[in-house]
XYZ file of C-alpha atoms in Angstrom:
490
model
C -29.366 -9.777 19.280
C -28.514 -10.596 15.657
C -28.658 -7.635 13.299
C -30.516 -7.883 10.032
C -31.025 -4.497 8.468
C -31.439 -3.235 4.899
C -28.543 -0.833 5.419
C -26.157 -3.504 6.693
C -22.757 -3.360 4.994
C -20.696 -6.497 5.371
C -17.578 -4.688 4.101
C -17.652 -2.080 6.840
C -19.373 1.146 7.689
C -16.783 3.714 6.629
C -16.342 6.144 3.792
C -13.619 4.706 1.587
C -10.985 6.606 -0.335
C -10.899 5.037 -3.772
C -7.174 5.230 -4.464
C -3.674 6.455 -3.811
C -0.935 7.338 -6.304
C 2.854 7.301 -6.241
C 5.491 8.189 -8.822
C 9.273 8.490 -8.996
C 11.682 9.451 -11.759
C 15.491 9.382 -12.069
C 15.747 6.567 -9.515
C 17.614 3.309 -9.521
C 15.117 0.447 -9.226
C 12.188 2.833 -9.647
C 9.653 -0.003 -9.474
C 11.013 -1.203 -6.118
C 10.803 2.355 -4.746
C 7.249 2.630 -6.065
C 6.174 -0.660 -4.497
C 7.548 0.506 -1.141
C 5.757 3.840 -1.480
C 2.502 2.075 -2.311
C 2.845 -0.032 0.838
C 2.623 3.206 2.811
C -0.515 4.185 0.868
C -2.230 0.803 1.168
C -4.926 2.243 3.452
C -6.178 4.357 0.536
C -7.025 1.327 -1.592
C -6.906 -2.341 -0.712
C -8.467 -4.200 -3.606
C -6.060 -3.761 -6.521
C -2.606 -2.409 -7.313
C -0.579 -1.604 -10.410
C 2.861 -0.301 -11.384
C 4.083 0.913 -14.772
C 7.803 1.506 -15.380
C 9.888 3.103 -18.161
C 13.522 2.299 -18.990
C 14.095 4.980 -21.611
C 12.821 2.827 -24.438
C 9.912 0.711 -23.292
C 6.975 0.953 -20.880
C 6.166 -2.151 -18.828
C 3.087 -2.691 -16.666
C 2.155 -5.216 -14.009
C -1.247 -5.167 -12.319
C -3.021 -7.399 -9.846
C -5.973 -7.844 -7.546
C -5.165 -7.637 -3.843
C -2.605 -5.841 -1.712
C 0.800 -4.541 -2.698
C 2.427 -7.428 -0.824
C 0.342 -9.923 -2.807
C 1.732 -8.648 -6.099
C 5.083 -6.886 -5.623
C 6.845 -8.555 -2.704
C 9.325 -10.715 -4.635
C 12.494 -9.807 -6.551
C 11.039 -11.601 -9.564
C 7.978 -9.331 -9.645
C 10.099 -6.179 -9.422
C 12.518 -7.492 -12.047
C 9.643 -7.528 -14.543
C 9.508 -3.713 -14.253
C 12.900 -2.314 -15.295
C 13.611 1.368 -15.526
C 14.433 4.650 -13.829
C 10.849 5.971 -13.848
C 7.718 4.355 -12.432
C 4.221 5.205 -11.299
C 1.886 3.154 -9.141
C -1.686 3.088 -7.942
C -3.706 1.390 -5.208
C -7.472 1.377 -5.495
C -10.810 0.298 -4.213
C -13.258 -0.860 -6.823
C -16.759 0.567 -6.924
C -19.963 -1.120 -8.050
C -19.567 -2.543 -11.541
C -15.957 -1.450 -11.933
C -13.920 -4.350 -10.588
C -11.459 -6.420 -12.588
C -8.002 -5.970 -14.017
C -9.083 -3.786 -16.913
C -9.723 -0.906 -14.499
C -6.538 -1.320 -12.448
C -4.217 1.648 -12.921
C -1.930 3.046 -14.114
C -3.750 2.977 -17.446
C -1.476 2.877 -20.474
C -1.939 3.831 -24.127
C 0.268 4.188 -27.193
C -0.437 7.663 -28.536
C 0.914 9.250 -31.707
C 3.570 10.944 -29.559
C 4.556 7.714 -27.803
C 3.663 5.875 -24.628
C 1.330 7.521 -22.108
C 0.685 6.099 -18.615
C -1.604 7.749 -16.085
C -2.436 7.164 -12.402
C -5.426 9.116 -11.088
C -6.793 9.789 -7.636
C -10.217 11.428 -7.716
C -13.353 11.351 -9.799
C -14.358 13.141 -12.993
C -17.943 14.257 -12.416
C -18.704 14.744 -16.122
C -16.961 11.553 -17.291
C -20.113 9.835 -18.558
C -21.074 12.880 -20.610
C -17.602 13.178 -22.117
C -17.439 9.436 -22.714
C -20.698 9.481 -24.680
C -19.415 12.325 -26.837
C -16.129 10.508 -27.500
C -17.851 7.229 -28.364
C -20.073 9.063 -30.853
C -16.884 10.330 -32.516
C -15.514 6.794 -32.805
C -13.512 6.314 -29.578
C -13.215 2.727 -28.335
C -12.891 2.323 -24.557
C -11.122 -0.609 -22.922
C -12.223 0.099 -19.341
C -15.110 1.614 -17.405
C -12.775 3.965 -15.522
C -13.328 7.707 -15.780
C -9.536 8.020 -16.069
C -9.626 6.599 -19.596
C -11.665 9.628 -20.644
C -8.585 11.767 -19.988
C -6.472 9.517 -22.236
C -8.938 9.866 -25.129
C -9.135 13.632 -24.675
C -5.329 13.865 -24.785
C -5.222 11.626 -27.865
C -7.720 13.766 -29.787
C -6.340 17.169 -28.781
C -4.816 19.166 -31.652
C -2.199 21.005 -29.573
C 1.425 20.390 -30.619
C 3.042 19.261 -27.332
C 1.893 16.513 -25.033
C 1.861 18.857 -22.044
C -0.435 21.254 -23.924
C -2.661 18.371 -24.973
C -2.940 17.286 -21.341
C -3.871 20.833 -20.322
C -6.408 20.955 -23.158
C -7.928 17.677 -21.960
C -8.122 18.767 -18.325
C -9.879 22.004 -19.266
C -12.787 19.848 -20.425
C -13.164 17.800 -17.248
C -14.849 18.748 -14.011
C -14.433 17.226 -10.587
C -11.346 16.132 -8.680
C -8.020 14.789 -9.834
C -4.496 14.275 -8.620
C -2.584 12.816 -11.570
C 0.801 11.276 -12.186
C 1.546 10.936 -15.906
C 4.531 9.223 -17.547
C 5.677 9.910 -21.124
C 8.922 9.247 -23.000
C 9.880 12.847 -22.167
C 9.446 12.551 -18.380
C 6.914 12.708 -15.572
C 4.059 15.173 -15.041
C 2.164 15.613 -11.775
C -0.875 17.824 -11.498
C -3.797 18.630 -9.256
C -7.240 20.002 -10.007
C -7.725 23.789 -9.611
C -9.532 23.386 -6.272
C -7.002 20.884 -4.911
C -9.766 18.554 -3.735
C -7.532 15.477 -3.791
C -4.043 15.647 -2.256
C -0.661 15.300 -3.974
C 2.785 15.815 -2.447
C 6.296 16.223 -3.858
C 9.557 14.914 -2.409
C 13.177 14.128 -3.277
C 15.525 11.254 -2.619
C 18.991 12.041 -3.903
C 18.664 12.979 -7.573
C 15.224 11.398 -7.809
C 11.975 13.365 -7.734
C 8.939 11.646 -6.293
C 5.217 12.321 -5.919
C 2.676 10.695 -3.611
C -0.838 11.110 -2.267
C 0.585 11.410 1.266
C 3.865 12.429 2.855
C 4.063 9.160 4.815
C 5.176 7.474 1.578
C 8.293 9.682 1.582
C 9.084 8.643 5.145
C 8.954 4.989 4.166
C 11.263 5.305 1.134
C 13.685 7.689 2.869
C 12.781 10.724 0.776
C 12.596 14.314 1.981
C 9.208 15.982 1.762
C 9.638 19.138 -0.295
C 6.151 20.629 -0.657
C 2.641 19.902 -1.788
C 1.670 20.148 -5.434
C -0.451 23.285 -5.286
C -4.087 23.331 -6.415
C -4.160 23.881 -10.175
C -0.415 23.349 -10.497
C 1.264 21.145 -13.093
C 4.847 20.033 -12.396
C 6.950 18.563 -15.201
C 10.206 16.667 -14.561
C 12.181 15.931 -17.721
C 14.676 13.118 -18.199
C 17.584 15.362 -17.119
C 15.847 16.180 -13.834
C 14.800 19.727 -14.687
C 11.659 20.630 -12.749
C 9.227 23.131 -14.255
C 6.030 24.406 -12.627
C 3.017 25.702 -14.544
C -0.319 27.205 -13.525
C -2.390 26.601 -16.691
C -5.816 26.864 -15.052
C -5.585 30.323 -13.492
C -6.230 31.080 -9.858
C -9.055 29.543 -7.851
C -9.865 29.443 -4.159
C -8.650 26.016 -2.969
C -11.135 23.553 -1.500
C -9.118 20.506 -0.293
C -11.125 17.618 1.112
C -11.590 18.138 4.852
C -12.058 14.393 5.363
C -8.308 13.966 4.843
C -7.943 15.544 8.299
C -10.789 13.505 9.766
C -10.138 10.012 8.440
C -8.514 9.335 5.051
C -4.863 10.273 5.600
C -2.619 8.233 7.834
C -2.088 10.072 11.137
C 1.669 10.235 10.523
C 1.166 12.254 7.317
C 1.240 16.004 6.794
C -1.828 17.388 5.015
C -2.324 21.017 4.005
C 0.722 21.974 6.063
C -0.441 20.357 9.305
C 0.221 17.093 11.126
C -2.822 14.876 10.628
C -2.320 13.368 14.097
C -2.258 16.778 15.775
C -5.289 17.898 13.768
C -7.264 14.859 14.917
C -6.323 15.465 18.530
C -7.488 19.072 18.146
C -10.756 17.842 16.632
C -11.264 15.610 19.677
C -10.541 18.502 22.025
C -13.060 20.702 20.209
C -15.589 17.877 20.350
C -15.143 17.700 24.134
C -15.614 21.458 24.407
C -18.835 21.390 22.386
C -20.243 18.099 23.685
C -19.067 17.251 27.219
C -20.079 13.974 28.801
C -20.205 12.910 32.462
C -18.549 9.499 32.218
C -15.755 7.427 33.719
C -13.780 6.565 30.577
C -13.076 7.849 27.085
C -12.909 4.870 24.708
C -11.854 5.152 21.048
C -13.374 3.074 18.287
C -10.083 1.770 16.856
C -8.107 2.587 14.937
C -9.391 5.753 13.323
C -10.991 7.122 16.499
C -7.815 6.966 18.600
C -6.242 10.425 18.032
C -9.593 12.224 18.478
C -10.251 10.226 21.647
C -6.853 11.266 23.029
C -7.748 14.892 22.363
C -11.190 14.440 23.936
C -9.667 12.858 27.054
C -6.984 15.522 27.433
C -9.486 18.366 27.053
C -12.073 16.822 29.380
C -9.768 15.371 32.014
C -11.501 11.992 31.693
C -9.164 8.969 31.534
C -8.431 7.515 28.082
C -8.592 3.724 27.935
C -8.571 1.062 25.238
C -11.980 -0.350 25.998
C -12.113 -1.969 22.547
C -9.334 -4.142 21.193
C -9.018 -4.473 17.428
C -7.722 -7.497 15.557
C -5.439 -6.518 12.672
C -5.650 -9.924 11.014
C -9.177 -9.831 9.623
C -9.341 -9.481 5.858
C -12.173 -7.723 4.110
C -12.728 -10.817 1.934
C -13.289 -13.139 4.894
C -15.592 -16.033 3.869
C -19.124 -15.578 5.221
C -20.742 -19.044 5.417
C -23.970 -17.868 7.005
C -25.921 -14.841 8.154
C -24.865 -15.551 11.738
C -21.183 -15.487 10.786
C -21.652 -12.446 8.563
C -23.319 -10.450 11.305
C -20.553 -11.372 13.755
C -18.071 -9.374 11.676
C -17.725 -6.588 14.210
C -16.546 -9.080 16.850
C -13.876 -10.425 14.535
C -12.544 -6.903 14.113
C -13.348 -5.459 17.552
C -13.755 -7.011 20.963
C -14.753 -5.364 24.231
C -12.125 -5.144 26.968
C -14.651 -6.482 29.477
C -12.520 -6.169 32.607
C -12.054 -2.470 31.907
C -15.538 -1.344 30.857
C -17.711 -3.482 33.107
C -19.712 -1.244 35.441
C -18.298 1.920 33.866
C -19.937 4.868 32.141
C -18.116 5.245 28.850
C -18.096 7.624 25.906
C -17.147 6.113 22.553
C -15.253 8.366 20.113
C -15.394 7.615 16.386
C -14.481 9.625 13.303
C -17.852 9.346 11.533
C -21.189 7.596 11.262
C -22.122 6.497 7.749
C -24.863 3.871 7.711
C -24.819 3.521 11.481
C -24.810 -0.270 11.513
C -21.288 -0.625 12.911
C -21.992 2.016 15.560
C -25.070 0.074 16.618
C -23.091 -3.162 16.935
C -20.297 -1.520 18.929
C -22.756 0.094 21.352
C -24.428 -3.287 21.775
C -21.050 -4.946 22.372
C -20.204 -2.437 25.106
C -23.506 -3.065 26.855
C -22.998 -6.831 26.656
C -19.564 -6.298 28.254
C -21.270 -4.634 31.228
C -20.890 -0.898 30.568
C -23.492 0.914 32.674
C -23.850 3.804 30.202
C -22.709 4.049 26.584
C -22.490 7.508 25.051
C -21.308 8.279 21.513
C -19.372 11.302 20.215
C -18.398 11.785 16.572
C -15.337 13.716 15.375
C -17.078 15.004 12.240
C -20.463 16.567 11.482
C -23.276 14.269 10.303
C -22.450 12.739 6.903
C -25.669 13.489 5.038
C -24.544 13.800 1.407
C -22.757 11.576 -1.103
C -19.291 12.403 -2.428
C -18.643 12.691 -6.181
C -14.937 13.482 -5.966
C -13.241 10.121 -5.468
C -14.734 8.739 -2.263
C -16.846 5.610 -2.367
C -19.951 6.673 -0.455
C -23.287 4.889 -0.279
C -26.321 6.272 -2.035
C -27.665 9.197 -0.069
C -30.756 7.192 0.916
C -28.447 4.829 2.826
C -26.669 7.544 4.813
C -28.132 7.568 8.302
C -27.841 11.356 8.670
C -29.711 11.881 5.389
C -32.707 10.017 6.768
C -32.677 11.031 10.429
C -32.033 13.895 12.800
C -29.649 13.344 15.707
C -32.211 12.035 18.213
C -33.575 9.323 15.878
C -29.957 8.453 15.051
C -29.264 8.040 18.755
C -32.242 5.723 19.039
C -31.062 3.741 16.014
C -27.570 3.076 17.439
C -29.082 2.595 20.954
C -26.673 4.961 22.704
C -27.504 6.897 25.883
C -26.522 10.102 24.072
C -25.145 11.077 20.673
C -23.439 14.260 19.519
C -21.310 15.443 16.589
C -18.711 18.173 16.266
C -20.145 21.255 14.546
C -18.925 22.279 11.102
C -17.523 25.526 12.547
C -15.850 23.553 15.329
C -14.233 21.243 12.788
C -12.868 24.257 10.891
C -11.475 25.758 14.094
C -9.836 22.463 15.037
C -7.905 22.269 11.767
C -6.691 25.844 12.103
C -9.203 27.790 10.023
C -11.777 30.417 10.766
C -15.371 29.199 11.126
C -16.896 28.156 7.817
C -17.024 31.330 5.776
C -20.498 31.384 4.252
C -20.232 31.110 0.479
C -16.406 30.875 0.515
C -15.546 27.813 2.627
C -11.900 26.821 2.889
C -12.475 23.080 2.326
C -14.613 20.734 0.325
C -17.107 19.694 2.996
C -19.945 18.664 0.683
C -20.452 15.340 2.482
C -21.558 17.377 5.520
C -23.136 20.464 3.962
C -24.227 19.490 0.452
C -22.220 22.470 -0.853
C -20.480 20.925 -3.870
C -17.614 23.083 -5.178
C -17.957 22.049 -8.843
C -20.705 21.282 -11.305
C -22.012 17.712 -11.242
C -22.949 17.274 -14.884
C -23.383 13.507 -14.901
C -25.560 13.607 -11.793
C -27.681 16.409 -13.236
C -28.104 14.524 -16.513
C -29.040 11.346 -14.668
C -31.571 13.212 -12.540
C -33.163 14.760 -15.629
C -33.103 11.427 -17.438
C -34.705 9.595 -14.543
C -37.405 12.257 -14.358
C -38.057 11.947 -18.093
C -38.229 8.181 -17.900
C -40.534 8.167 -14.920
C -42.947 10.803 -16.219
C -44.746 8.627 -18.831
C -45.014 5.796 -16.328
C -46.820 8.064 -13.906
C -49.087 9.310 -16.698
C -49.993 5.734 -17.692
C -50.726 4.899 -14.077
C-alpha cells in the first residue's frame, strides 16, 4: 500500500530540537575544540553550523549549511578561526528561516565592542519586540528571534555590557540558553525557568559550556555542573568565574522531552543519566500498559533504551526486529512519489526472519503526525508479524511547542485531532497505549505531576505553557480581527 496523506512529512515524523550551543574560553585552538564539541551535539541540529572565535583583538566567524563535518573538518577551515575563545551553534531551520543569514552565532559591532551570541530556545514575544524596535529605527539583518536580543542590548542605557544583557533579557519571554562572547570574556546564561539545558565543564585552565554533557566527554573535559535556571555565569579573560542571579528565584520547569528524546542517551540531564531515565520510562510503560506478545521491538534508534526497560520489566525478550540504516541523509533526492513514500524502508527495514509469525510490541518515544508509525506497523505486517502492538514512551503529543522545538501546527498533531482508539485505527496497530503523565514523572524521579506546580515544562502533552505567549496571542487576536469582516460580508 502506498501512503498518500495530507499529514505526510517527508523529513520524518519526530519533534526536532532546533539547535545546540557550545562555547570555550582560555583554550588553545578554541575553534578546534568547539568543532569537536559541536560534533557531539550534531543530533540537536543538522542543517547548519557556525563558529565565531576571538583572539584578543578580532572576532572571526565562519558559517555553513550542512553538518559540522561538511564545514569544519579540515585544518584549513579551523585555521581561519584563530583565538583562545570560541562559540558554536548547530541548528535546524524552520519554515521561512533558512539561509546563511540566520546561521549562528550572530555577531554585531556594538559601541562597547564585538558581541557574538549563540542561542538555544525561542523568544515567544520576539515578533512584538521586533516590531517595536523597527518602529524606533532598528534595521534587522536576519529573521532570527536571537537578533532581537542583540538590538535590545545595543539600545540599553545601562553602563556595563553585562547589565545591558540583563536589561535586554528582562524584556523577553520564552526559553533561552545563551553563550555570549565579548572582548571582556564569555557569558553563559539560562532563562529563569531553565526550559532549555546548558552545562558547564572544565578542561585544564579552559572553561566550557554546552547544551549537553556528552560534548564534554568528546573533548576530554570534566563536567562540573549545570548552569542553573536564571543563572548568569561570566568568565573573564583571566579565568575568573562569577555567578549572578539577576532574575530572582523561580520554580524551574526544564523541558521533560530532554529525558524522552532530545538529549543523547549518554548525556546527563537534570542530574540523571538520560539512558537510565529512558529505561525507567520503558519499565513504567510496561507496568501501566502490559502486552501479551512474544517480542519487544524498539523503533530505532530513539526507542531502544525504553524498549530495554519495557522488556526487563515485563520479562518479554528484547529483539532488534527493525534494522536502521545510518547512511540515509535527510536531503535524499526524491524523484517520484513512489520513491518519496518509500523513505521509511530506506531508514528502517524489518528483520523478517525474527518477526515472522511472532506477536510483537513496538516501542517508540513519541507519535507526532503518526505517518511513520503507520508505515512501520505496515512494514511489520508485511514481514509476517502475526500481531503488531504499539506502546509509546511519552504521553500523547497534542500541543505545539513555542520554546525552541520545531513542532507541526497543532492541527497536524495526531493526538490533537484524535483520541487513542482512532489513533490506533489510523496507525493500524492491534493495540496502542501511551505512558501517563504521572507515570512519566515517576520514571524520571519526580512525584506525580503536582497540579498547578509541575516540575517540568510538559506543555506539548498538557497544554500548560509556563510563560506568556505574547506573539501567539497577538496573532490569534489579529486573525480574529481579520476574519470578522469577511464573515460579516458573507
